[in-house]
Coordinates of C-alpha atoms and ligand atoms in Angstrom, one line a residue:
M1 CA 49.8 255.3 172.8
K2 CA 53.5 256.0 173.4
T3 CA 55.9 253.3 172.2
E4 CA 58.8 252.1 174.2
A5 CA 61.1 253.6 171.6
S6 CA 59.6 257.1 171.9
N7 CA 59.7 257.0 175.7
N8 CA 63.4 256.0 175.6
Q9 CA 63.9 258.8 173.1
K10 CA 63.0 261.4 175.6
K11 CA 65.5 260.0 178.0
N12 CA 68.1 260.1 175.3
V13 CA 67.4 263.7 174.5
K14 CA 68.0 264.5 178.1
E15 CA 71.2 262.5 178.2
A16 CA 72.5 264.2 175.1
K17 CA 72.5 267.5 176.9
S18 CA 75.1 266.4 179.5
S19 CA 78.3 265.8 177.6
S20 CA 79.5 263.4 180.2
N21 CA 78.6 259.7 180.7
F22 CA 79.6 257.0 183.2
I23 CA 82.5 255.8 181.0
K24 CA 84.0 259.3 180.8
Q25 CA 83.7 259.6 184.6
I26 CA 85.6 256.4 185.0
I27 CA 88.3 257.6 182.7
E28 CA 88.6 261.0 184.3
E29 CA 89.0 259.4 187.7
D30 CA 91.6 257.1 186.3
I31 CA 93.5 260.0 184.9
K32 CA 93.3 261.9 188.1
A33 CA 94.6 258.9 190.0
N34 CA 97.4 258.5 187.4
K35 CA 96.3 255.0 186.7
N36 CA 98.3 253.7 183.6
E37 CA 100.3 256.9 183.9
G38 CA 97.3 258.7 182.8
R39 CA 97.2 256.9 179.4
V40 CA 93.9 256.3 177.6
H41 CA 94.1 253.5 175.0
T42 CA 90.9 251.9 173.6
R43 CA 90.2 249.6 170.7
F44 CA 87.4 248.7 168.3
P45 CA 87.5 244.9 168.0
P46 CA 85.2 243.6 165.2
E47 CA 85.1 240.0 164.2
P48 CA 85.5 240.0 160.3
N49 CA 82.4 237.8 159.9
G50 CA 80.0 240.4 158.4
Y51 CA 79.7 244.0 157.5
L52 CA 79.5 246.7 160.2
H53 CA 76.1 248.1 161.2
I54 CA 74.9 251.2 163.0
G55 CA 75.4 249.5 166.3
H56 CA 79.0 249.1 165.5
A57 CA 79.1 252.8 164.6
K58 CA 78.1 253.5 168.2
S59 CA 81.0 251.5 169.4
I60 CA 83.4 253.1 166.9
C61 CA 82.3 256.6 167.8
L62 CA 82.7 255.7 171.5
N63 CA 86.1 254.1 171.3
F64 CA 87.7 256.4 168.8
G65 CA 85.9 259.4 170.3
L66 CA 87.2 258.7 173.9
A67 CA 90.7 258.3 172.6
K68 CA 90.5 261.6 170.8
E69 CA 88.9 263.4 173.7
Y70 CA 91.6 262.3 176.2
N71 CA 94.6 262.5 173.9
G72 CA 94.8 258.8 173.7
L73 CA 95.0 256.1 171.1
C74 CA 92.5 253.7 169.6
N75 CA 93.4 250.4 167.9
L76 CA 91.5 248.7 165.1
R77 CA 91.7 245.0 166.1
Y78 CA 90.2 242.1 164.3
D79 CA 89.0 239.5 166.7
D80 CA 89.5 236.7 164.2
T81 CA 89.6 233.5 166.1
D82 CA 86.7 231.6 164.3
P83 CA 88.0 230.9 160.8
S84 CA 84.8 229.3 159.6
K85 CA 83.0 232.6 159.1
E86 CA 85.8 235.1 158.6
T87 CA 87.0 236.5 155.3
I88 CA 89.3 239.1 153.9
E89 CA 86.3 240.7 152.1
Y90 CA 84.9 241.5 155.5
V91 CA 88.2 242.9 156.7
E92 CA 88.4 245.3 153.8
A93 CA 84.8 246.4 154.2
I94 CA 85.3 247.1 157.9
K95 CA 88.3 249.3 157.2
E96 CA 86.4 251.2 154.5
D97 CA 83.5 251.8 156.8
V98 CA 85.6 253.0 159.8
R99 CA 87.5 255.3 157.6
W100 CA 84.3 256.6 156.0
L101 CA 82.9 257.3 159.4
G102 CA 85.9 259.6 159.9
F103 CA 88.2 257.7 162.2
E104 CA 91.9 256.8 161.7
W105 CA 93.9 254.1 163.4
E106 CA 97.2 255.0 161.7
D107 CA 99.6 252.0 162.1
R108 CA 97.5 250.4 164.9
E109 CA 95.9 247.7 162.8
Y110 CA 96.0 244.5 164.8
Y111 CA 94.8 240.9 164.4
A112 CA 94.1 238.5 167.2
S113 CA 95.3 235.8 164.8
D114 CA 98.8 237.4 164.9
Y115 CA 98.9 236.5 168.6
F116 CA 98.2 232.8 168.1
E117 CA 101.7 231.7 169.0
Q118 CA 101.7 233.9 172.1
L119 CA 98.3 232.8 173.2
F120 CA 99.4 229.2 172.9
E121 CA 102.3 230.0 175.2
Y122 CA 99.9 231.6 177.7
A123 CA 97.7 228.5 177.6
V124 CA 100.8 226.3 178.3
Q125 CA 101.6 228.5 181.3
L126 CA 98.1 227.9 182.6
I127 CA 98.5 224.2 182.2
K128 CA 101.8 224.3 184.0
A129 CA 100.2 226.3 186.8
G130 CA 97.5 223.6 187.1
K131 CA 94.9 226.1 185.9
A132 CA 94.0 224.4 182.6
Y133 CA 93.4 220.8 181.5
V134 CA 92.6 218.9 178.4
D135 CA 89.1 217.5 178.5
S136 CA 88.0 214.5 176.3
L137 CA 84.3 214.5 177.1
S138 CA 82.1 214.8 174.0
P139 CA 80.6 218.2 173.3
E140 CA 77.2 216.8 174.5
E141 CA 78.7 215.6 177.7
I142 CA 80.4 218.9 178.3
R143 CA 77.1 220.6 177.9
E144 CA 75.4 218.1 180.2
Y145 CA 78.1 218.4 182.9
R146 CA 77.8 222.2 182.9
G147 CA 74.6 222.2 185.0
T148 CA 72.0 225.0 184.9
L149 CA 71.3 228.3 186.4
T150 CA 69.8 226.6 189.4
E151 CA 72.0 223.4 189.5
S152 CA 75.7 223.3 189.8
G153 CA 77.8 221.4 187.3
K154 CA 79.9 218.4 187.9
N155 CA 83.5 217.7 187.3
S156 CA 84.8 216.0 184.2
S157 CA 86.5 212.7 184.7
Y158 CA 89.5 214.1 182.9
R159 CA 89.8 217.1 185.2
E160 CA 92.6 215.6 187.3
R161 CA 94.9 214.7 184.5
S162 CA 98.5 215.3 185.3
I163 CA 100.2 218.5 184.1
Q164 CA 102.5 216.3 182.0
E165 CA 99.6 214.5 180.3
N166 CA 97.9 217.8 179.7
L167 CA 101.0 219.4 178.1
D168 CA 101.4 216.3 175.9
L169 CA 97.8 216.2 174.8
F170 CA 97.7 220.0 174.1
E171 CA 100.9 219.8 172.0
R172 CA 99.3 216.9 170.1
M173 CA 96.1 218.8 169.6
R174 CA 98.2 221.5 168.0
A175 CA 100.1 218.9 165.9
G176 CA 96.8 217.8 164.3
E177 CA 96.6 214.3 165.8
F178 CA 93.0 214.6 166.7
K179 CA 89.7 215.2 165.0
D180 CA 87.4 218.2 165.7
G181 CA 85.7 217.8 169.0
E182 CA 87.9 215.0 170.3
H183 CA 89.5 217.2 173.0
V184 CA 89.3 220.8 174.3
L185 CA 91.5 222.8 176.6
R186 CA 89.5 224.1 179.6
A187 CA 90.3 226.4 182.4
K188 CA 90.2 224.7 185.7
I189 CA 88.0 227.0 187.8
D190 CA 84.9 225.9 189.5
M191 CA 82.1 223.7 188.2
A192 CA 79.9 224.9 191.1
S193 CA 80.4 228.6 190.3
P194 CA 77.1 230.6 190.4
N195 CA 78.4 232.2 187.1
I196 CA 78.1 229.5 184.5
I197 CA 80.8 231.2 182.4
M198 CA 83.2 230.2 185.2
R199 CA 82.4 226.5 185.1
D200 CA 85.6 225.4 183.5
P201 CA 85.2 227.4 180.3
T202 CA 86.7 226.1 177.1
L203 CA 89.9 228.0 176.1
Y204 CA 90.8 226.1 172.9
R205 CA 89.0 223.9 170.5
I206 CA 90.1 221.8 167.6
K207 CA 89.0 223.1 164.2
H208 CA 90.5 221.7 161.0
V209 CA 89.7 224.8 159.1
S210 CA 92.0 227.1 157.1
H211 CA 92.2 230.6 158.5
Y212 CA 92.1 233.6 156.1
R213 CA 95.3 234.9 157.6
S214 CA 97.2 232.0 159.2
G215 CA 96.2 229.5 156.6
D216 CA 96.8 225.9 157.7
M217 CA 99.3 226.8 160.4
W218 CA 96.8 226.0 163.1
C219 CA 94.1 223.5 163.7
I220 CA 93.3 224.6 167.2
Y221 CA 91.8 228.0 167.8
P222 CA 91.5 230.0 171.0
M223 CA 88.1 231.0 172.3
Y224 CA 86.9 234.6 172.4
D225 CA 87.1 234.9 176.2
F226 CA 90.7 233.7 176.3
T227 CA 91.7 235.7 173.3
H228 CA 90.0 239.0 174.0
C229 CA 91.5 239.8 177.4
L230 CA 95.0 238.8 176.4
S231 CA 94.8 240.8 173.1
D232 CA 93.8 243.8 175.2
S233 CA 96.7 243.1 177.5
I234 CA 99.3 242.6 174.8
E235 CA 98.2 245.9 173.2
G236 CA 98.3 247.9 176.5
I237 CA 94.6 248.8 176.3
T238 CA 93.6 250.8 179.3
H239 CA 89.8 250.7 179.0
S240 CA 88.3 247.7 177.3
I241 CA 84.8 248.9 176.4
C242 CA 82.3 246.3 175.4
T243 CA 78.5 245.7 175.3
L244 CA 76.4 244.7 178.3
E245 CA 76.1 241.0 177.4
F246 CA 79.7 240.6 178.3
E247 CA 79.2 241.7 181.9
I248 CA 79.1 238.1 183.0
N249 CA 82.3 237.4 181.1
R250 CA 84.2 240.0 183.0
E251 CA 84.9 237.5 185.8
L252 CA 86.7 235.3 183.4
Y253 CA 88.5 238.2 181.7
D254 CA 89.9 239.1 185.1
W255 CA 90.6 235.5 186.1
V256 CA 92.8 234.8 183.0
L257 CA 94.8 238.0 183.4
D258 CA 95.3 237.6 187.1
W259 CA 96.5 234.0 186.9
L260 CA 98.9 234.8 184.1
E261 CA 100.0 237.9 186.0
V262 CA 100.1 240.1 182.9
Y263 CA 99.1 243.7 182.4
H264 CA 95.4 244.0 183.3
P265 CA 93.1 246.4 181.4
Q266 CA 89.7 247.3 182.8
Q267 CA 86.6 245.9 181.1
I268 CA 83.7 248.4 181.1
E269 CA 80.3 247.5 179.7
F270 CA 77.7 249.7 178.1
A271 CA 74.3 249.2 176.5
R272 CA 74.3 248.1 172.9
L273 CA 72.2 250.0 170.4
N274 CA 68.9 248.6 169.5
L275 CA 67.1 250.4 166.7
S276 CA 63.4 250.1 166.0
H277 CA 62.1 248.5 162.8
T278 CA 65.3 246.8 162.0
V279 CA 67.7 244.1 163.3
L280 CA 71.3 244.7 164.5
S281 CA 72.8 241.3 164.6
K282 CA 75.2 240.0 162.0
R283 CA 73.6 236.6 162.2
K284 CA 70.2 238.0 161.2
L285 CA 71.7 240.4 158.6
I286 CA 73.5 237.5 157.0
R287 CA 70.2 235.7 156.7
L288 CA 68.6 238.7 155.0
V289 CA 71.4 238.8 152.5
E290 CA 71.6 235.0 151.9
D291 CA 67.8 234.5 151.7
G292 CA 67.6 237.3 149.1
H293 CA 65.3 239.5 151.2
V294 CA 67.7 242.4 150.3
T295 CA 70.1 242.8 147.4
G296 CA 73.3 242.6 149.5
W297 CA 75.0 244.0 152.6
D298 CA 74.9 247.5 151.0
D299 CA 71.2 247.4 150.1
P300 CA 70.0 250.9 151.0
R301 CA 67.4 249.3 153.4
M302 CA 70.0 247.6 155.5
P303 CA 71.1 249.2 158.8
T304 CA 74.7 248.5 157.8
I305 CA 77.2 251.4 157.4
S306 CA 77.5 250.5 153.7
G307 CA 73.8 250.4 153.3
L308 CA 73.3 253.7 155.0
R309 CA 76.1 255.2 152.9
R310 CA 74.5 254.0 149.7
R311 CA 71.1 255.3 150.9
G312 CA 72.6 258.8 151.1
Y313 CA 73.5 259.1 154.8
T314 CA 76.5 261.2 155.7
P315 CA 79.2 260.3 158.3
E316 CA 78.4 263.5 160.1
A317 CA 74.7 262.5 160.5
I318 CA 75.7 259.1 161.8
R319 CA 78.2 260.5 164.3
N320 CA 75.7 263.0 165.4
F321 CA 73.2 260.3 166.0
C322 CA 75.7 258.3 168.0
N323 CA 76.4 261.4 170.2
R324 CA 72.7 262.1 170.7
I325 CA 71.8 258.6 171.8
G326 CA 74.6 258.7 174.4
V327 CA 76.0 255.9 176.4
A328 CA 74.0 254.2 179.1
K329 CA 74.2 251.2 181.4
A330 CA 70.7 249.8 180.6
D331 CA 69.5 248.4 177.3
S332 CA 66.9 250.4 175.5
M333 CA 65.4 250.8 172.0
V334 CA 66.0 253.8 170.0
D335 CA 63.4 255.0 167.5
I336 CA 64.7 254.9 163.9
A337 CA 62.9 258.3 163.5
L338 CA 65.9 259.8 165.5
L339 CA 68.3 258.5 162.9
E340 CA 66.1 260.0 160.2
Y341 CA 65.9 263.2 162.0
C342 CA 69.7 263.4 162.2
I343 CA 70.2 262.9 158.4
R344 CA 67.4 265.3 157.6
E345 CA 69.0 268.0 159.8
D346 CA 72.4 267.5 158.0
L347 CA 71.1 267.3 154.5
N348 CA 68.9 270.3 155.0
K349 CA 72.0 272.4 155.4
R350 CA 74.1 270.9 152.7
T351 CA 72.0 269.8 149.8
P352 CA 70.9 271.9 146.8
R353 CA 67.2 271.9 146.1
V354 CA 66.0 270.6 142.7
M355 CA 62.7 269.7 141.1
G356 CA 61.8 266.2 140.1
V357 CA 58.5 264.6 139.4
L358 CA 58.1 261.0 140.5
R359 CA 54.8 260.1 139.0
P360 CA 54.4 262.4 136.0
L361 CA 51.1 263.9 134.8
K362 CA 51.4 265.8 131.5
V363 CA 50.3 269.4 131.5
V364 CA 49.8 271.4 128.3
I365 CA 49.8 275.2 128.7
E366 CA 47.5 276.2 125.9
N367 CA 48.4 279.9 125.7
Y368 CA 52.1 279.3 125.8
P369 CA 53.6 279.3 122.2
E370 CA 54.7 275.9 120.8
D371 CA 58.3 276.9 120.0
K372 CA 58.9 279.2 122.9
E373 CA 61.0 278.4 126.0
E374 CA 62.5 280.5 128.7
E375 CA 64.7 280.1 131.8
L376 CA 63.6 280.9 135.3
E377 CA 65.7 281.5 138.2
A378 CA 65.6 279.1 141.1
I379 CA 67.2 279.2 144.6
N380 CA 69.6 276.4 145.3
N381 CA 69.2 276.4 149.1
P382 CA 67.2 278.9 151.1
E383 CA 69.1 277.8 154.2
D384 CA 72.4 278.8 152.6
P385 CA 72.3 281.8 150.2
S386 CA 76.0 281.2 149.3
M387 CA 74.8 278.2 147.3
G388 CA 73.4 280.6 144.8
T389 CA 70.8 280.1 142.1
R390 CA 70.3 278.2 138.9
K391 CA 68.2 278.4 135.7
V392 CA 65.3 276.0 135.2
P393 CA 63.8 275.8 131.7
F394 CA 60.0 276.3 131.1
S395 CA 58.0 275.4 128.0
R396 CA 54.5 274.6 126.8
V397 CA 54.5 271.0 127.9
L398 CA 55.3 270.2 131.5
Y399 CA 55.0 267.4 134.1
I400 CA 53.5 267.7 137.5
E401 CA 53.0 265.1 140.1
Q402 CA 49.8 263.0 139.6
E403 CA 48.9 263.4 143.2
D404 CA 48.9 267.2 142.8
F405 CA 45.7 267.1 140.8
M406 CA 42.3 265.9 141.8
E407 CA 39.2 266.1 139.6
D408 CA 36.9 266.3 142.5
P409 CA 38.9 267.5 145.4
P410 CA 37.9 267.4 149.1
K411 CA 37.8 270.6 151.0
K412 CA 41.4 270.7 152.3
F413 CA 43.0 269.9 149.0
F414 CA 44.8 273.1 147.9
R415 CA 46.5 271.8 144.8
L416 CA 45.3 271.8 141.2
A417 CA 41.7 271.0 140.3
P418 CA 39.4 271.9 137.4
G419 CA 39.0 275.7 137.3
R420 CA 41.5 276.2 140.0
E421 CA 44.7 278.3 139.9
V422 CA 48.0 277.3 141.6
R423 CA 51.6 278.5 141.5
L424 CA 54.3 276.5 139.7
R425 CA 57.4 277.0 141.8
Y426 CA 59.7 279.8 140.5
A427 CA 57.5 280.1 137.4
F428 CA 53.9 281.2 136.9
F429 CA 50.4 280.8 138.1
I430 CA 48.5 278.2 136.0
K431 CA 44.8 277.4 135.8
C432 CA 43.3 274.1 134.8
I433 CA 40.7 274.4 132.1
D434 CA 40.3 270.8 130.9
V435 CA 41.0 267.2 131.8
I436 CA 41.8 264.6 129.2
K437 CA 41.2 260.9 130.0
D438 CA 42.1 257.6 128.4
P439 CA 38.9 256.6 126.7
D440 CA 39.4 253.0 127.7
T441 CA 40.5 253.2 131.3
G442 CA 39.2 256.5 132.3
D443 CA 42.6 257.4 133.8
I444 CA 43.5 261.1 133.6
I445 CA 46.3 261.4 131.1
E446 CA 46.7 265.1 130.5
L447 CA 45.6 268.4 131.8
R448 CA 45.0 271.5 129.7
C449 CA 45.9 274.7 131.5
T450 CA 46.5 278.4 130.8
Y451 CA 49.2 280.5 132.4
D452 CA 49.4 284.1 133.4
P453 CA 52.6 285.7 132.0
A454 CA 52.2 288.5 134.5
T455 CA 53.0 286.1 137.4
R456 CA 56.5 285.3 136.2
G457 CA 58.7 284.4 139.2
G458 CA 55.7 283.2 141.2
D459 CA 53.7 286.3 142.3
A460 CA 50.7 288.1 140.9
P461 CA 51.1 291.9 140.5
D462 CA 47.5 292.4 141.3
G463 CA 48.0 290.7 144.7
R464 CA 45.8 287.7 144.0
K465 CA 46.7 284.7 146.0
V466 CA 46.8 281.0 145.3
K467 CA 46.9 278.3 148.0
G468 CA 49.1 275.7 146.3
T469 CA 52.6 275.7 145.0
L470 CA 53.6 272.7 142.9
H471 CA 57.0 271.4 141.6
W472 CA 57.2 270.7 137.9
V473 CA 59.6 269.9 135.1
S474 CA 59.6 270.9 131.4
A475 CA 58.8 267.8 129.4
K476 CA 61.1 268.7 126.6
H477 CA 64.1 269.2 128.9
A478 CA 63.3 266.5 131.5
I479 CA 65.9 263.9 132.4
P480 CA 64.4 260.4 132.7
S481 CA 65.3 258.5 135.9
E482 CA 64.5 255.6 138.0
V483 CA 63.8 256.5 141.6
R484 CA 63.8 254.0 144.5
L485 CA 61.6 254.8 147.5
Y486 CA 62.3 253.1 150.8
D487 CA 60.4 252.3 153.9
H488 CA 61.2 250.5 157.2
L489 CA 62.7 247.1 156.6
F490 CA 60.4 245.6 159.2
V491 CA 56.8 246.4 160.0
K492 CA 57.2 245.5 163.7
E493 CA 58.9 247.9 166.0
N494 CA 61.0 245.2 167.5
P495 CA 61.4 242.3 165.1
N496 CA 63.7 240.5 167.6
E497 CA 60.6 239.8 169.7
V498 CA 59.4 236.8 167.7
E499 CA 56.0 235.1 168.4
E500 CA 56.1 231.4 169.0
G501 CA 56.6 229.4 165.8
K502 CA 57.5 232.4 163.8
D503 CA 60.8 233.7 162.4
F504 CA 62.0 237.3 162.5
S505 CA 61.7 237.4 158.7
T506 CA 57.9 237.1 159.1
Y507 CA 57.9 240.8 160.1
L508 CA 59.7 242.0 156.9
N509 CA 57.9 245.0 155.3
P510 CA 56.7 243.8 151.9
N511 CA 56.6 247.5 150.8
S512 CA 60.1 248.5 152.0
L513 CA 61.2 249.2 148.4
K514 CA 59.1 250.9 145.7
T515 CA 60.8 251.3 142.3
L516 CA 59.5 254.1 140.1
K517 CA 60.8 253.8 136.6
D518 CA 59.4 256.8 134.8
C519 CA 60.5 259.8 136.8
K520 CA 61.3 263.1 135.2
L521 CA 63.9 265.4 136.6
E522 CA 65.1 268.9 135.9
P523 CA 68.0 269.0 133.5
S524 CA 70.6 270.3 136.0
L525 CA 70.6 266.7 137.3
A526 CA 72.0 265.3 134.1
K527 CA 75.5 265.7 135.5
A528 CA 74.8 264.4 139.0
T529 CA 77.6 262.0 140.0
P530 CA 77.2 258.8 142.0
G531 CA 76.7 259.5 145.7
S532 CA 75.7 263.1 145.2
R533 CA 72.8 264.3 147.3
F534 CA 69.9 266.6 146.6
Q535 CA 66.6 267.7 148.1
F536 CA 63.8 267.1 145.6
E537 CA 61.4 269.9 146.6
R538 CA 58.4 268.6 148.6
L539 CA 59.6 265.0 148.2
G540 CA 62.6 264.5 150.4
Y541 CA 66.3 264.0 150.1
F542 CA 67.7 261.8 147.4
C543 CA 71.1 260.6 146.3
V544 CA 72.5 259.1 143.1
D545 CA 72.9 255.3 143.6
S546 CA 76.5 254.5 143.7
K547 CA 76.1 251.0 142.1
D548 CA 73.3 251.0 139.6
S549 CA 73.3 254.6 138.3
T550 CA 75.0 255.4 135.0
A551 CA 75.3 258.6 133.0
K552 CA 72.7 257.2 130.5
A553 CA 70.3 255.8 133.1
L554 CA 70.2 257.7 136.3
V555 CA 69.1 255.9 139.5
F556 CA 68.2 257.8 142.6
N557 CA 67.6 256.6 146.1
R558 CA 65.4 258.4 148.5
T559 CA 67.4 258.8 151.6
V560 CA 64.5 260.1 153.7
K561 CA 61.2 262.0 153.3
L562 CA 60.9 265.6 154.3
R563 CA 58.1 265.0 156.8
D564 CA 59.6 264.9 160.3
T565 CA 57.9 262.9 162.9
W566 CA 60.9 263.2 165.2
A567 CA 60.8 267.0 165.3
K568 CA 57.3 266.6 166.7
I569 CA 58.4 264.3 169.4
L570 CA 61.2 266.7 170.3
K571 CA 58.8 269.6 170.4
S572 CA 56.3 267.8 172.6
H573 CA 59.2 266.7 174.9
Q574 CA 60.4 270.3 175.2
K575 CA 56.8 271.4 175.9
N576 CA 56.4 268.7 178.5
T577 CA 59.6 269.7 180.3
V578 CA 58.6 273.4 180.3
D579 CA 55.2 272.3 181.7
K580 CA 56.8 270.5 184.6
Ligands
ATP1 P1 76.5 241.2 166.2 O1 75.7 241.1 167.4 O2 76.0 242.2 165.2 O3 77.0 240.0 165.6 P2 79.0 241.4 167.5 O4 79.1 241.9 168.8 O5 79.1 239.9 167.4 O6 77.8 242.0 166.8 P3 81.6 242.2 166.8 O7 82.3 242.3 165.4 O8 82.1 241.3 167.8 O9 80.1 242.0 166.5 O10 81.5 243.7 167.4 C1 82.6 244.6 167.5 C2 82.3 245.6 168.5 O11 81.1 246.3 168.3 C3 82.2 244.9 169.9 O12 82.9 245.6 170.8 C4 80.7 245.0 170.1 O13 80.5 245.1 171.5 C5 80.3 246.3 169.4 N1 78.9 246.2 169.0 C6 78.3 245.2 168.3 N2 77.0 245.5 168.2 C7 76.7 246.6 168.8 C8 75.5 247.4 169.1 N3 74.4 247.0 168.6 N4 75.7 248.5 169.8 C9 76.9 248.9 170.3 N5 78.0 248.2 170.1 C10 78.0 247.1 169.4
MG2 MG1 81.1 239.6 168.9

């Protein structure tokens, strides 16, 4: 059965082929018509109340990418109007992530909180124009008076306060004379509007909370809808690109700017990124962190930029992913396999190959002298000969992967078995002659083998073939390491679809992290530095953990397996399109 995600994928593959999208078309028409003197100025407007995730990366690539493509500018603007959840830690993390993704905002770092005084003045102007009033209904009453989708709302009894009284109350709200919730400033629009957003939306609320930037200067804070359009206007943004859920807010965006008669950017909505097997909402990501389901925002299982970075993702792979998924006007779900495909494609080109054994099984080569050792030449990257070769030591005692041996193998098992010969990568053919078991448990603890010195380098001069090639490390030279293997964070394709009475955390994958403490790696990895990336032959791409790894105790994260389900989807898609 085809999943929603894989069907959407095919569409996305098609879209990626055309370099244009509807936003570019709008911009190109604007340039042609010399709107804004042909200027293109965008912004990326995060609220510093959490770390950035892969959905934000889509918005970053889009906003900074468009500015670059049309010789324009893109601002980094913090939309920091809700002091209860915003911190400087988040501000710094956001900067680090945007920069790491490869984008630069130069001196254009702005904060909505820096506009508080100006926004207050704008609010006063609206009051003076009879377009805003102070309402003293309780929050519950305001909700009740708002009406529903099918029923219009009703006017507040405070709606007809005089301009003078409104000005006076608004000043006193600012001066701190009232408690939270006692009054709000509302736009005076239309309580019968079919668009609920337009039913006298709140512009300011009282909040006696310190702001991480403005401190205790303010105890009233402007709402998002009031702040966002005016911040765009103040900064001379030409195209204010936001996600689809703000489509219904556009009417208010336009209303505020039109009544204040200020410069009026154009709001354009696009579909947010939804990724399968994970969640992309700060509210939910915070829950995962706070409830201890993950070790932090940068846990390598998190869909955050910092999590992906720690997992071993490259900025190039993420940018490439964002280009591939394209920009659409309808919400859809992208299969996480596409993200994995993008990182695999990038790491395949750039990473050196090495050998590491995750679950070691001891192998003794009986006809190899005790005190002998030799070095064999191994290719660093078959995709890129310029990466050269390295030496790998070989000796009498080796480790191979436990799963590369079966005592009683089924037909299609081509690896090592009693009496069978296989190739050790870059080394020799070996043949298993005996199996040693733990007398108590019956577990296989050691294999006794012989090797054929004539097969040095991996080929038999007599032309005899073997079906399996195994990776291995020399026991004496091996570097011990911890390796962390990851799987999807959620077992459900869309954990946002929650069954009645359940919570999204019900769908967490209990096996999303597997820690292997006793791995053995080839000695060239002794010098691997935090963040460096490798392909462990046959096992996937791995990187040195940037937090927990030390020179004495290496820790590796598996970024992604080698097996590529996405390539299969692509192939079948190409086949389907040829067939048509
Ligand atoms: P979340 O839903 O995760 O809390 P948000 O929209 O509240 O996200 P903001 O900090 O306000 O987070 O987002 C900054 C910008 O990133 C906004 O312009 C927003 O539209 C965009 N953005 C957020 N999530 C996504 C997503 N999943 N796909 C594309 N763009 C996104
Ligand atoms: Mg938001």
